[in-house]
Each structure stands twice: as structure tokens, then as C-alpha cells.
PDB file of C-alpha atoms in Angstrom:
ATOM      1  CA  MET C   1     -21.622  34.689  27.395  1.00 55.00           C
ATOM      2  CA  ASN C   2     -22.153  31.771  24.508  1.00 54.00           C
ATOM      3  CA  THR C   3     -19.506  34.414  22.998  1.00 59.00           C
ATOM      4  CA  ASN C   4     -17.079  33.620  24.527  1.00 54.00           C
ATOM      5  CA  ILE C   5     -17.339  30.026  25.205  1.00 59.00           C
ATOM      6  CA  ASP C   6     -17.834  29.987  21.451  1.00 56.00           C
ATOM      7  CA  LEU C   7     -14.618  31.789  21.171  1.00 56.00           C
ATOM      8  CA  LEU C   8     -12.267  29.620  23.505  1.00 56.00           C
ATOM      9  CA  MET C   9     -13.757  26.841  22.204  1.00 60.00           C
ATOM     10  CA  THR C  10     -12.485  28.005  18.509  1.00 59.00           C
ATOM     11  CA  LEU C  11      -9.352  28.663  20.360  1.00 58.00           C
ATOM     12  CA  MET C  12      -8.546  25.063  21.822  1.00 61.00           C
ATOM     13  CA  VAL C  13      -9.550  23.457  18.341  1.00 54.00           C
ATOM     14  CA  ILE C  14      -7.040  25.875  16.724  1.00 59.00           C
ATOM     15  CA  LEU C  15      -4.646  24.921  19.800  1.00 55.00           C
ATOM     16  CA  ALA C  16      -4.940  21.172  19.382  1.00 56.00           C
ATOM     17  CA  ILE C  17      -4.444  21.227  15.544  1.00 62.00           C
ATOM     18  CA  VAL C  18      -1.194  23.155  15.874  1.00 55.00           C
ATOM     19  CA  VAL C  19       0.351  21.327  18.746  1.00 54.00           C
ATOM     20  CA  THR C  20      -0.885  18.030  18.156  1.00 63.00           C
ATOM     21  CA  PRO C  21       1.732  17.430  14.959  1.00 60.00           C
ATOM     22  CA  LEU C  22       4.202  19.302  17.272  1.00 61.00           C
ATOM     23  CA  VAL C  23       3.714  16.829  19.737  1.00 62.00           C
ATOM     24  CA  TYR C  24       4.089  14.018  17.330  1.00 64.00           C
ATOM     25  CA  ILE C  25       7.044  15.101  15.694  1.00 66.00           C
ATOM     26  CA  ALA C  26       8.923  15.949  18.761  1.00 66.00           C
ATOM     27  CA  LEU C  27       7.804  12.061  19.927  1.00 70.00           C
ATOM     28  CA  ARG C  28       9.343  10.703  16.317  1.00 70.00           C
ATOM     29  CA  LEU C  29      12.792  12.852  16.968  1.00 70.00           C
ATOM     30  CA  ILE C  30      13.198  11.174  20.349  1.00 70.00           C
ATOM     31  CA  ARG C  31      12.316   7.800  19.349  1.00 72.00           C
ATOM     32  CA  LEU C  32      14.546   7.905  16.311  1.00 67.00           C
ATOM     33  CA  ALA C  33      17.452   9.649  19.058  1.00 66.00           C
ATOM     34  CA  GLU C  34      17.249   6.418  20.706  1.00 64.00           C
ATOM     35  CA  LYS C  35      17.487   3.979  18.091  1.00 62.00           C
ATOM     36  CA  LYS C  36      20.575   5.704  16.574  1.00 60.00           C
ATOM     37  CA  THR C  37      22.065   5.427  20.279  1.00 60.00           C
ATOM     38  CA  ASP C  38      20.922   2.343  20.067  1.00 53.00           C
ATOM     39  CA  TYR C  39      22.861   1.740  16.476  1.00 52.00           C
ATOM     40  CA  ASP C  40      25.953   3.268  17.546  1.00 55.00           C
ATOM     41  CA  SER C  41      25.748   1.418  20.900  1.00 54.00           C
ATOM     42  CA  ASP C  42      25.838  -1.650  18.761  1.00 54.00           C
ATOM     43  CA  LYS C  43      28.030  -0.486  16.270  1.00 64.00           C
ATOM     44  CA  TYR C  44      30.509   0.737  18.627  1.00 58.00           C
ATOM     45  CA  ARG C  45      29.838  -2.866  20.432  1.00 56.00           C
ATOM     46  CA  LEU C  46      30.554  -5.032  16.897  1.00 65.00           C
ATOM     47  CA  SER C  47      33.747  -2.947  16.694  1.00 67.00           C
ATOM     48  CA  ILE C  48      35.004  -3.897  20.086  1.00 59.00           C
ATOM     49  CA  GLU C  49      34.261  -7.256  19.416  1.00 58.00           C
ATOM     50  CA  ASP C  50      35.955  -7.274  16.215  1.00 65.00           C
ATOM     51  CA  GLN C  51      39.196  -6.463  17.180  1.00 63.00           C
ATOM     52  CA  ILE C  52      39.151  -8.912  20.325  1.00 54.00           C
ATOM     53  CA  ALA C  53      38.279 -11.728  17.467  1.00 55.00           C
ATOM     54  CA  GLY C  54      41.432 -10.345  16.251  1.00 60.00           C
ATOM     55  CA  LEU C  55      43.306 -10.347  18.906  1.00 57.00           C
ATOM     56  CA  SER C  56      42.548 -13.339  19.966  1.00 51.00           C
ATOM     57  CA  LYS C  57      43.484 -15.468  15.768  1.00 56.00           C
ATOM     58  CA  GLN C  58      46.535 -13.299  16.749  1.00 59.00           C
ATOM     59  CA  LEU C  59      47.014 -14.797  20.156  1.00 51.00           C
ATOM     60  CA  THR C  60      45.938 -18.259  19.864  1.00 48.00           C
ATOM     61  CA  TYR C  61      48.857 -20.096  17.605  1.00 51.00           C
ATOM     62  CA  SER C  62      47.263 -23.602  16.205  1.00 51.00           C
ATOM     63  CA  SER C  63      50.231 -25.658  15.377  1.00 48.00           C
ATOM     64  CA  GLU C  64      49.587 -25.471  12.039  1.00 54.00           C
ATOM     65  CA  ARG C  65      50.295 -21.971  11.992  1.00 54.00           C
ATOM     66  CA  PHE C  66      53.065 -22.331  14.235  1.00 49.00           C
ATOM     67  CA  GLU C  67      55.163 -24.396  11.932  1.00 53.00           C
ATOM     68  CA  ARG C  68      54.081 -21.920   8.988  1.00 55.00           C
ATOM     69  CA  VAL C  69      54.775 -18.606  10.346  1.00 49.00           C
ATOM     70  CA  ASN C  70      58.446 -20.235  11.717  1.00 51.00           C
ATOM     71  CA  HIS C  71      58.670 -23.569   9.154  1.00 53.00           C
ATOM     72  CA  LEU C  72      63.129 -22.583   8.677  1.00 53.00           C
ATOM     73  CA  LEU C  73      63.565 -22.261  12.379  1.00 51.00           C
ATOM     74  CA  LEU C  74      61.964 -26.223  12.756  1.00 51.00           C
ATOM     75  CA  ASP C  75      63.469 -27.191  10.373  1.00 55.00           C
ATOM     76  CA  SER C  76      67.051 -26.673  11.553  1.00 51.00           C
ATOM     77  CA  GLN C  77      66.147 -27.971  14.350  1.00 49.00           C
ATOM     78  CA  LYS C  78      64.961 -31.288  12.893  1.00 50.00           C
ATOM     79  CA  ALA C  79      67.971 -31.500  10.849  1.00 50.00           C
ATOM     80  CA  ALA C  80      70.263 -31.421  13.670  1.00 48.00           C
ATOM     81  CA  SER C  81      67.709 -33.347  15.777  1.00 47.00           C
ATOM     82  CA  GLY C  82      70.356 -36.558  16.982  1.00 47.00           C
ATOM     83  CA  ARG C  83      73.515 -34.788  15.949  1.00 49.00           C
ATOM     84  CA  MET C  84      74.497 -32.957  18.401  1.00 44.00           C
ATOM     85  CA  THR C  85      78.584 -32.764  18.929  1.00 48.00           C
ATOM     86  CA  ALA C  86      80.819 -31.172  21.010  1.00 45.00           C
ATOM     87  CA  SER C  87      82.345 -29.167  18.430  1.00 51.00           C
ATOM     88  CA  SER C  88      80.541 -26.403  17.710  1.00 53.00           C
ATOM     89  CA  GLY C  89      80.970 -22.398  14.516  1.00 61.00           C
ATOM     90  CA  PRO C  90      78.819 -21.851  11.725  1.00 65.00           C
ATOM     91  CA  ASN C  91      80.950 -24.347  10.137  1.00 76.00           C
ATOM     92  CA  VAL C  92      79.214 -27.597  11.678  1.00 80.00           C
ATOM     93  CA  PHE C  93      76.185 -25.906  11.615  1.00 78.00           C
ATOM     94  CA  LEU C  94      76.274 -25.963   8.012  1.00 82.00           C
ATOM     95  CA  ARG C  95      77.300 -29.703   7.858  1.00 83.00           C
ATOM     96  CA  GLU C  96      74.941 -30.076  10.004  1.00 81.00           C
ATOM     97  CA  MET C  97      72.242 -29.051   7.311  1.00 78.00           C
ATOM     98  CA  GLY C  98      74.168 -30.530   3.900  1.00 81.00           C
ATOM     99  CA  VAL C  99      75.839 -27.400   2.841  1.00 83.00           C
ATOM    100  CA  ASP C 100      79.158 -27.467   1.210  1.00 82.00           C
ATOM    101  CA  THR C 101      81.421 -25.471   3.124  1.00 78.00           C
ATOM    102  CA  ASP C 102      83.723 -25.099   0.441  1.00 82.00           C
ATOM    103  CA  ILE C 103      81.227 -23.615  -1.821  1.00 85.00           C
ATOM    104  CA  SER C 104      83.098 -20.329  -3.745  1.00 90.00           C
ATOM    105  CA  ILE C 105      81.560 -17.085  -3.384  1.00 92.00           C
ATOM    106  CA  ASP C 106      80.287 -15.782  -6.145  1.00 95.00           C
ATOM    107  CA  ASN C 107      81.104 -12.178  -6.342  1.00 94.00           C
ATOM    108  CA  ASP C 108      78.340 -10.837  -8.716  1.00 96.00           C
ATOM    109  CA  PHE C 109      75.461 -13.120  -6.818  1.00 97.00           C
ATOM    110  CA  VAL C 110      73.737 -10.846  -4.427  1.00 98.00           C
ATOM    111  CA  PHE C 111      70.503 -12.708  -2.422  1.00 97.00           C
ATOM    112  CA  VAL C 112      67.847 -11.173  -1.162  1.00 97.00           C
ATOM    113  CA  LEU C 113      66.642 -12.556   3.089  1.00 96.00           C
ATOM    114  CA  THR C 114      62.537 -11.795   2.274  1.00 92.00           C
ATOM    115  CA  PRO C 115      59.038 -12.646   3.632  1.00 88.00           C
ATOM    116  CA  PHE C 116      57.500 -14.940   0.281  1.00 85.00           C
ATOM    117  CA  HIS C 117      53.982 -13.700   0.933  1.00 85.00           C
ATOM    118  CA  PRO C 118      52.774 -11.782  -2.424  1.00 88.00           C
ATOM    119  CA  GLU C 119      52.616  -8.420  -0.237  1.00 88.00           C
ATOM    120  CA  PHE C 120      56.310  -8.463  -0.900  1.00 90.00           C
ATOM    121  CA  ALA C 121      56.305  -9.418  -4.399  1.00 93.00           C
ATOM    122  CA  ASP C 122      56.746  -5.651  -5.776  1.00 95.00           C
ATOM    123  CA  SER C 123      59.766  -4.398  -3.545  1.00 96.00           C
ATOM    124  CA  TYR C 124      61.393  -7.520  -4.884  1.00 96.00           C
ATOM    125  CA  ILE C 125      60.651  -6.541  -8.235  1.00 96.00           C
ATOM    126  CA  ALA C 126      62.953  -3.206  -6.840  1.00 97.00           C
ATOM    127  CA  ILE C 127      65.382  -4.864  -5.540  1.00 97.00           C
ATOM    128  CA  LYS C 128      66.614  -7.088  -8.276  1.00 97.00           C
ATOM    129  CA  GLU C 129      65.969  -3.593 -10.990  1.00 97.00           C
ATOM    130  CA  ALA C 130      68.649  -2.055  -8.667  1.00 97.00           C
ATOM    131  CA  VAL C 131      70.939  -5.217  -8.177  1.00 97.00           C
ATOM    132  CA  MET C 132      70.833  -5.785 -11.908  1.00 97.00           C
ATOM    133  CA  SER C 133      71.511  -1.629 -12.520  1.00 96.00           C
ATOM    134  CA  MET C 134      74.180  -2.432 -11.444  1.00 95.00           C
ATOM    135  CA  GLY C 135      75.652  -5.738 -13.771  1.00 96.00           C
ATOM    136  CA  LEU C 136      75.220  -7.817 -10.879  1.00 97.00           C
ATOM    137  CA  ARG C 137      72.222 -10.578 -10.458  1.00 96.00           C
ATOM    138  CA  CYS C 138      70.308 -11.666  -7.817  1.00 96.00           C
ATOM    139  CA  SER C 139      68.026 -13.994  -6.208  1.00 96.00           C
ATOM    140  CA  ARG C 140      65.430 -15.258  -3.605  1.00 93.00           C
ATOM    141  CA  GLY C 141      64.901 -18.722  -1.383  1.00 87.00           C
ATOM    142  CA  ASP C 142      61.668 -18.790  -4.128  1.00 84.00           C
ATOM    143  CA  ASP C 143      63.589 -18.305  -7.170  1.00 80.00           C
ATOM    144  CA  VAL C 144      63.813 -21.707  -7.427  1.00 78.00           C
ATOM    145  CA  HIS C 145      61.248 -23.998  -6.790  1.00 73.00           C
ATOM    146  CA  MET C 146      61.678 -26.524  -3.787  1.00 65.00           C
ATOM    147  CA  SER C 147      60.079 -29.300  -3.013  1.00 61.00           C
ATOM    148  CA  SER C 148      61.458 -30.134  -0.103  1.00 66.00           C
ATOM    149  CA  ASN C 149      64.626 -28.844   2.470  1.00 75.00           C
ATOM    150  CA  ILE C 150      63.529 -25.560   1.147  1.00 84.00           C
ATOM    151  CA  LEU C 151      66.216 -24.073   3.794  1.00 86.00           C
ATOM    152  CA  GLN C 152      68.959 -25.946   2.909  1.00 87.00           C
ATOM    153  CA  HIS C 153      68.941 -23.982  -0.770  1.00 89.00           C
ATOM    154  CA  ILE C 154      68.886 -20.711   1.360  1.00 90.00           C
ATOM    155  CA  LEU C 155      72.152 -21.712   3.686  1.00 91.00           C
ATOM    156  CA  GLN C 156      73.253 -22.841   0.411  1.00 92.00           C
ATOM    157  CA  GLU C 157      73.032 -19.791  -1.621  1.00 94.00           C
ATOM    158  CA  ILE C 158      73.735 -17.155   1.346  1.00 94.00           C
ATOM    159  CA  CYS C 159      77.076 -19.127   1.282  1.00 93.00           C
ATOM    160  CA  ARG C 160      77.206 -18.221  -2.212  1.00 94.00           C
ATOM    161  CA  ALA C 161      76.481 -14.310  -2.376  1.00 96.00           C
ATOM    162  CA  ARG C 162      78.755 -12.102  -2.244  1.00 95.00           C
ATOM    163  CA  LEU C 163      76.441  -9.721  -1.062  1.00 96.00           C
ATOM    164  CA  ILE C 164      72.884  -9.885   1.357  1.00 96.00           C
ATOM    165  CA  VAL C 165      69.931  -7.596   1.828  1.00 97.00           C
ATOM    166  CA  ALA C 166      67.206  -8.135   4.049  1.00 95.00           C
ATOM    167  CA  ASP C 167      63.877  -6.858   4.327  1.00 94.00           C
ATOM    168  CA  ILE C 168      62.787  -7.110   7.692  1.00 90.00           C
ATOM    169  CA  THR C 169      59.544  -5.108   6.797  1.00 87.00           C
ATOM    170  CA  SER C 170      56.875  -7.381   9.367  1.00 82.00           C
ATOM    171  CA  ARG C 171      59.479  -9.177  11.191  1.00 81.00           C
ATOM    172  CA  ASN C 172      58.442 -12.005   9.891  1.00 84.00           C
ATOM    173  CA  PRO C 173      60.874 -14.376  11.677  1.00 85.00           C
ATOM    174  CA  ASN C 174      62.433 -17.114   9.296  1.00 87.00           C
ATOM    175  CA  VAL C 175      63.731 -13.817   7.832  1.00 89.00           C
ATOM    176  CA  TYR C 176      65.376 -12.470  11.091  1.00 88.00           C
ATOM    177  CA  TYR C 177      67.093 -16.241  11.319  1.00 89.00           C
ATOM    178  CA  GLU C 178      68.454 -16.219   8.066  1.00 92.00           C
ATOM    179  CA  LEU C 179      70.037 -12.963   8.715  1.00 92.00           C
ATOM    180  CA  GLY C 180      71.616 -13.888  11.797  1.00 90.00           C
ATOM    181  CA  ILE C 181      73.032 -17.034   9.588  1.00 91.00           C
ATOM    182  CA  ALA C 182      74.241 -14.198   7.531  1.00 93.00           C
ATOM    183  CA  GLN C 183      76.220 -11.893   9.762  1.00 90.00           C
ATOM    184  CA  ALA C 184      77.488 -15.600  11.398  1.00 89.00           C
ATOM    185  CA  LEU C 185      79.009 -15.850   8.418  1.00 90.00           C
ATOM    186  CA  GLY C 186      79.926 -12.720   8.047  1.00 91.00           C
ATOM    187  CA  LYS C 187      78.750 -11.674   4.881  1.00 93.00           C
ATOM    188  CA  PRO C 188      77.811  -7.438   3.880  1.00 93.00           C
ATOM    189  CA  VAL C 189      74.326  -7.230   4.825  1.00 93.00           C
ATOM    190  CA  LEU C 190      71.946  -3.668   4.476  1.00 94.00           C
ATOM    191  CA  LEU C 191      68.893  -4.318   5.875  1.00 93.00           C
ATOM    192  CA  ILE C 192      65.537  -2.670   4.307  1.00 93.00           C
ATOM    193  CA  ALA C 193      61.804  -1.518   5.622  1.00 91.00           C
ATOM    194  CA  ARG C 194      59.099   0.371   4.831  1.00 88.00           C
ATOM    195  CA  ASN C 195      58.796   2.500   8.214  1.00 80.00           C
ATOM    196  CA  THR C 196      60.265   2.933  11.149  1.00 74.00           C
ATOM    197  CA  LYS C 197      58.163   1.039  13.044  1.00 72.00           C
ATOM    198  CA  ASP C 198      59.037  -2.060  11.552  1.00 60.00           C
ATOM    199  CA  LEU C 199      62.446  -2.131  13.429  1.00 67.00           C
ATOM    200  CA  PRO C 200      62.498  -3.351  16.699  1.00 64.00           C
ATOM    201  CA  PHE C 201      64.634  -2.475  19.430  1.00 55.00           C
ATOM    202  CA  ASP C 202      67.275  -4.529  19.712  1.00 56.00           C
ATOM    203  CA  ILE C 203      68.414  -3.406  16.433  1.00 58.00           C
ATOM    204  CA  SER C 204      66.867  -0.015  15.800  1.00 51.00           C
ATOM    205  CA  THR C 205      70.619   1.094  16.210  1.00 53.00           C
ATOM    206  CA  TRP C 206      71.567  -0.267  13.166  1.00 66.00           C
ATOM    207  CA  ARG C 207      71.984   1.224   9.731  1.00 75.00           C
ATOM    208  CA  VAL C 208      68.430   0.261   7.914  1.00 85.00           C
ATOM    209  CA  LEU C 209      67.845   2.079   4.668  1.00 90.00           C
ATOM    210  CA  VAL C 210      63.975   2.731   5.328  1.00 90.00           C
ATOM    211  CA  TYR C 211      62.457   3.714   2.524  1.00 92.00           C
ATOM    212  CA  HIS C 212      59.180   5.405   1.250  1.00 92.00           C
ATOM    213  CA  SER C 213      58.812   4.738  -2.129  1.00 95.00           C
ATOM    214  CA  PHE C 214      60.654   1.684  -4.445  1.00 96.00           C
ATOM    215  CA  THR C 215      62.155   4.838  -5.698  1.00 96.00           C
ATOM    216  CA  ASP C 216      63.934   5.614  -2.282  1.00 94.00           C
ATOM    217  CA  LEU C 217      64.522   1.998  -1.914  1.00 96.00           C
ATOM    218  CA  GLN C 218      66.716   1.351  -5.959  1.00 97.00           C
ATOM    219  CA  GLN C 219      68.380   4.858  -5.064  1.00 97.00           C
ATOM    220  CA  GLY C 220      70.074   3.703  -1.538  1.00 96.00           C
ATOM    221  CA  LEU C 221      70.066  -0.263  -2.589  1.00 96.00           C
ATOM    222  CA  ARG C 222      72.241   0.912  -5.570  1.00 96.00           C
ATOM    223  CA  LYS C 223      74.623   3.671  -3.337  1.00 95.00           C
ATOM    224  CA  TRP C 224      75.150   0.979  -1.062  1.00 94.00           C
ATOM    225  CA  LEU C 225      76.314  -1.341  -2.929  1.00 95.00           C
ATOM    226  CA  THR C 226      78.564   1.259  -4.771  1.00 94.00           C
ATOM    227  CA  GLN C 227      80.395   2.172  -1.269  1.00 93.00           C
ATOM    228  CA  THR C 228      79.889  -1.392  -0.234  1.00 91.00           C
ATOM    229  CA  LEU C 229      81.815  -3.213  -3.100  1.00 90.00           C
ATOM    230  CA  ALA C 230      84.500  -0.155  -3.494  1.00 88.00           C
ATOM    231  CA  ARG C 231      85.364  -1.190   0.412  1.00 82.00           C
ATOM    232  CA  ARG C 232      85.694  -5.288  -0.279  1.00 66.00           C
ATOM    233  CA  LYS C 233      88.300  -3.749  -3.293  1.00 64.00           C
ATOM    234  CA  GLU C 234      90.594  -1.993  -1.335  1.00 57.00           C
TER     235      GLU C 234
END
């Protein structure tokens, strides 16, 4: 009888030795799993909050930011303020903006409508190289430093240019404003964009050079220049 009791006690001790670490490990795993769940939840919450904060910044325009993004449109409104007349037409608008309407067209000049952001510096260089390879000259609005009234300078260059290239990537409001003026003046315009996602609905059916590399951009631009210049000679 005593032998059986001793054997039972021994088995219980062995079982306790084996089971206790297993229970401890199981509890640790459960706790770690709970921590991971908490971490994932916090991470997800932070991700959502970051997105909300980003959207809030985009939707909450300060007056300073609005003026910076839409400065050309605001400049034109200020220039025209107090000088509204019954007359209308491109020449009236240009005169109100202080632009010489008798300016001669430079047949070797291509003007580029593009955001002034550094992100577009490389694409502008690619455009300029392609234009120059055709024996033409090229510039954009900020190639000449202007301390004030940059819109007047841009309008003057649009009037002087034979051809216009408009980079509508990022849907920059100033580029669209300049584009509308160029088209109202009857300038031949090539629209370019990095991808089709940058095309708004109302111009998605227009001819747009969508490029995926600067090589694509330069090849397409040279082709357009050749075809357009040939048509203008006919």
C-alpha cells in the first residue's frame, strides 16, 4: 500500500515538473498574442488617424495656401478689378493685363506650361532637350526671374510662342488657367501627362501624350513638333 502511495506521489511530482513549464509557456504565448493584437489595433488606429489628418490638411485651405496654389488666377482678378467694360475678347483681356497685343510670334519659340515645383524639373529638362534637338528654343514661366507680376510675363510668352506644351500632370490650377488662355488665342497645344490618372474627365477625350519615361516623352514630343510644323507650312 505504501509502495503504491509513494509511486503515486512520485508520478504527481513528475507531472507537476512537466506540466508547470508548459502552462507557463502557454500563458506567455497567450499574453504575447494579446500584446500583438493590441499593437496591431494601435497601428491600424494610427494609420487611420494619419489618413484622416492628411485629408483634413487637403480639405482645410488656409488663405495663404489658397493664394499660393491659385496665384495666377488671383493676379488676373486683381488686374482686371475696377476695369470691367462692355468689350470682350482675348485682346481686351491681354491689354488689361498689360500685355502688348501687337507682339510678333517667334516661329522658333516653344513655351512650356508646367508647375514650378522641383518635382517637374527633370521632365522640363527632357522637354527642353527634345525641343532644342529640333532647332527650336524653349522656356517656361520661371526661367526669367520676376520680382512681381509673373502672370503678365507668362501671358507675354504665350502670345510670343509659336507652339505650347502643357504638362497637366498633378492637375495644377495655374497650368489649366494658362492652358485656357493659350487655347483661346488659338495656339497649337500639346498636352502631356505621366499617366492617365492625371486626366480630368472633361479633357480625357483630347489628344494627350501620356509618357512612362523621359525617352517616351522626347520621342512623342519630337513627333508632334514635326507633324505640327509641317501642317503649319501647308
